[in-house]
Coordinates of C-alpha atoms in Angstrom, one line a residue:
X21 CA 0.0 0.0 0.0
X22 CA 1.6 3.3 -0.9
X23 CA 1.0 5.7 1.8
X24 CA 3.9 8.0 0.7
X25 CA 1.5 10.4 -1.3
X26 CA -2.2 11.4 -1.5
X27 CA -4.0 10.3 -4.7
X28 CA -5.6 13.1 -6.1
X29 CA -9.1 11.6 -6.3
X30 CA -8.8 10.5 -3.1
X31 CA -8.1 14.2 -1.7
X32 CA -11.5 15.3 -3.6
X33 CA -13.5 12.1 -1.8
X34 CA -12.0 13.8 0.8
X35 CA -12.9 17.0 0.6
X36 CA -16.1 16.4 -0.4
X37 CA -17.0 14.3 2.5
X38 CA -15.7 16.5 4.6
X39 CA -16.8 19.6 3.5
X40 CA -17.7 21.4 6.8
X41 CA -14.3 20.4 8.4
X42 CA -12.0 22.4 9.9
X43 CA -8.3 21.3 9.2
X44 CA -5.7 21.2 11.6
X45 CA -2.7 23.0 9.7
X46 CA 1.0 21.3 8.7
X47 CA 3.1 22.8 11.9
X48 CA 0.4 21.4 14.3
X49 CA 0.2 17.9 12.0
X50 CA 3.8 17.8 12.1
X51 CA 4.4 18.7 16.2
X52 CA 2.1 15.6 16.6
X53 CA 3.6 13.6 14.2
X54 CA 7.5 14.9 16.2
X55 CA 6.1 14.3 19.6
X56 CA 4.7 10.7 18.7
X57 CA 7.7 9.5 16.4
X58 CA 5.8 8.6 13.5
X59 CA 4.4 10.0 10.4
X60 CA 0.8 9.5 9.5
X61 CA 0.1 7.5 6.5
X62 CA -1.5 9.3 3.5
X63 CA -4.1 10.3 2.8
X64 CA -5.0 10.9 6.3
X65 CA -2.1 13.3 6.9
X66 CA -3.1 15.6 4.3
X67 CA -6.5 15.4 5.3
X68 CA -6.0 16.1 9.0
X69 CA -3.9 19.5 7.9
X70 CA -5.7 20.5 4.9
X71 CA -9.3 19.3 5.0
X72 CA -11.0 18.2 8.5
X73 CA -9.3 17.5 11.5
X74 CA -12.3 14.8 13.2
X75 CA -15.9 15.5 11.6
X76 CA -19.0 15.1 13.7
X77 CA -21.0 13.5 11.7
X78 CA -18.6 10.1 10.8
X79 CA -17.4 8.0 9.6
X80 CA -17.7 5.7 11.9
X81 CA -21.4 6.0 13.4
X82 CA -20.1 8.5 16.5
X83 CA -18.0 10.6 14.4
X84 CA -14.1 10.7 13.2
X85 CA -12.4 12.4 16.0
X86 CA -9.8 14.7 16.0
X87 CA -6.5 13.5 15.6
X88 CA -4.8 14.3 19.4
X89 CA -8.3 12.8 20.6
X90 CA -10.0 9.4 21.8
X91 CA -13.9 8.6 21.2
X92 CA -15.8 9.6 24.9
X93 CA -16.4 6.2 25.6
X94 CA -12.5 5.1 25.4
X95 CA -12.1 5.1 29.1
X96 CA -10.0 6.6 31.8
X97 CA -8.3 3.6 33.0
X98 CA -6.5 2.7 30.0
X99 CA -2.5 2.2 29.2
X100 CA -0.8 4.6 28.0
X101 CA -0.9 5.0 23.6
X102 CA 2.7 4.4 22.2
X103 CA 1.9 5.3 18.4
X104 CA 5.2 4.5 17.5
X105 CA 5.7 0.9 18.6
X106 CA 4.3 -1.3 15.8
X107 CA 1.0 -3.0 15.6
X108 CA 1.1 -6.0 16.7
X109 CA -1.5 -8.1 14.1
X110 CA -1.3 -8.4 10.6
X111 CA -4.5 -10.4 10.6
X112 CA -7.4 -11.1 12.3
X113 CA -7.8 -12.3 15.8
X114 CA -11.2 -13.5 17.5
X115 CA -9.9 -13.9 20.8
X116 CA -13.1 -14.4 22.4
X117 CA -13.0 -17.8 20.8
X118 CA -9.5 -18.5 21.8
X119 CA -8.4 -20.3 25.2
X120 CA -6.4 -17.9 26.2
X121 CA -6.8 -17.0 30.2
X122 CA -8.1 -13.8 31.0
X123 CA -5.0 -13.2 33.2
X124 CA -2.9 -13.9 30.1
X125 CA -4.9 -12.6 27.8
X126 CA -5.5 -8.9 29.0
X127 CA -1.6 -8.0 28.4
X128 CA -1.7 -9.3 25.1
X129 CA -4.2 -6.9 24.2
X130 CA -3.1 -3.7 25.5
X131 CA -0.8 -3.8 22.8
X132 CA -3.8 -4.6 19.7
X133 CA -6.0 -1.5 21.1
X134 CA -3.0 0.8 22.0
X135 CA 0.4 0.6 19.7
X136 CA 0.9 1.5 16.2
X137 CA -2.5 3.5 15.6
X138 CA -4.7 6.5 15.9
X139 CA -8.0 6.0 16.8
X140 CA -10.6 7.4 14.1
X141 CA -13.6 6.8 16.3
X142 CA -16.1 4.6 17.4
X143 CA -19.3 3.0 16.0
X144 CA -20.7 2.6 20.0
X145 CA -20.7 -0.6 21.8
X146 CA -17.0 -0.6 22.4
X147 CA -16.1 -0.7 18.6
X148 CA -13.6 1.4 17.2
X149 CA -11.8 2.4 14.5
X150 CA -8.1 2.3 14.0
X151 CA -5.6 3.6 11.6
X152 CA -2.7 2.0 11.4
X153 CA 0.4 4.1 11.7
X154 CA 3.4 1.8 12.9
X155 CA 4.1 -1.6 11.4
X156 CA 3.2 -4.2 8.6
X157 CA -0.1 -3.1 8.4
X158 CA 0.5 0.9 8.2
X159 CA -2.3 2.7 6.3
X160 CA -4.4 0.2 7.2
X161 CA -7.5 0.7 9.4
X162 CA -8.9 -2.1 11.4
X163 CA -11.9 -2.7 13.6
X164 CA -11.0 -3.4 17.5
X165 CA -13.3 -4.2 19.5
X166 CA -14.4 -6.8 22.8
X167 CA -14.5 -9.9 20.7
X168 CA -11.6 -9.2 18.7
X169 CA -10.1 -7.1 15.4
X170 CA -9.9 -7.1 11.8
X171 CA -8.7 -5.0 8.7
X172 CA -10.7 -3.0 6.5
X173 CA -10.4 -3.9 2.9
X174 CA -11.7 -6.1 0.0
X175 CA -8.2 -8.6 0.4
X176 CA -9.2 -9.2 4.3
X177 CA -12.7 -10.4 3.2
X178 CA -16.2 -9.2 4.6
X179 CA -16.4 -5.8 2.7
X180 CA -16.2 -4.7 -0.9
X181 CA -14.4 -1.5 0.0
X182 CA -10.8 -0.6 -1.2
X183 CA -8.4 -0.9 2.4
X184 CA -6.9 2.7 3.2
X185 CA -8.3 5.4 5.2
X186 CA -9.7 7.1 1.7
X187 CA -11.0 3.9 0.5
X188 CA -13.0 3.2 4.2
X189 CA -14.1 6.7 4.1
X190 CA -15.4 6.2 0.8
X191 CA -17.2 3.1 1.1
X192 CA -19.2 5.1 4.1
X193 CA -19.9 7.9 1.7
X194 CA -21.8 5.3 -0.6
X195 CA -23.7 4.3 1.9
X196 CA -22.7 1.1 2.2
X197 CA -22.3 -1.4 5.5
X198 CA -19.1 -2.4 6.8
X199 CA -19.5 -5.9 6.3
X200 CA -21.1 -6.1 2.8
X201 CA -19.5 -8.8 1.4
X202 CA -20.9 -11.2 4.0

């Protein structure tokens, strides 16, 4: 997946699906990008300085936040995000249905929910969004949620939509579910 530049249709998706959006600016995108040790994947970046920085209205259900945010539901009580150590999966885990013990189990997730990603928002129920911003998966955005997670994108089965941040925010644009290949 190329992430080092913005397609130019994907910039006028963009734009147009966020047309109400207030951007962010380069020198704020970049002190956040400095103080994090990473570099956002395209065409997110561009969109976060240049077009909307979070839009109210979604994707997902609840809204994209703002980039230095979480979703009001994340929680209080969670570890501490490290957006520069890589994410850990490169593809799905349903550890509900694994054996693992929940005493085992719980520190091999902190790492799934908080390393390598932004989150874009939430669709409620403890289901959010991720963009993946450190590791094999970078550009990607996955769904994390209770049960388990799992990338976005036509090659990872269960949706017709292109993988990318521009190619989830379109398939949302057209109106279509997230899983509408099942």
């Amino acid at each position: 997946m190329d992430t080092e530049h913005a397609r130019p249709e994907d910039l006028a998706m963009l734009r147009a699906a966020f047309d109400t959006g207030e951007p962010l600016g380069w020198e704020a995108v970049r002190a956040f990008e400095t103080e994090h040790g990473i570099t956002l994947p395209e065409p997110y970046r561009t969109c976060v300085a240049e077009i909307a920085d979070g839009c109210g209205f979604g994707p997902p259900d609840y809204g994209l936040v703002p980039l230095a945010e979480l979703p009001d539901d994340w929680g209080d009580d969670r570890p501490v995000r490290e957006l520069a150590k890589p994410f850990p999966l490169t593809e799905m885990w349903l550890w509900e249905k694994d054996d693992i013990p929940d005493d085992e189990l719980g520190p091999t997730l902190d790492p799934v929910f908080d390393h390598g990603s932004i989150v874009l928002g939430t669709d409620g129920c403890g289901m959010y969004w991720h963009l993946i911003v450190a590791g094999p998966h970078r550009g990607h955005v996955w769904n994390i949620c209770g049960e388990g997670a799992g990338p976005f994108g036509s090659e990872f089965g269960f949706t017709t939509g292109e993988s990318g941040f521009a190619g989830w925010v379109r398939h949302w644009v057209e109106g279509k579910p997230w899983s509408d290949a099942m």
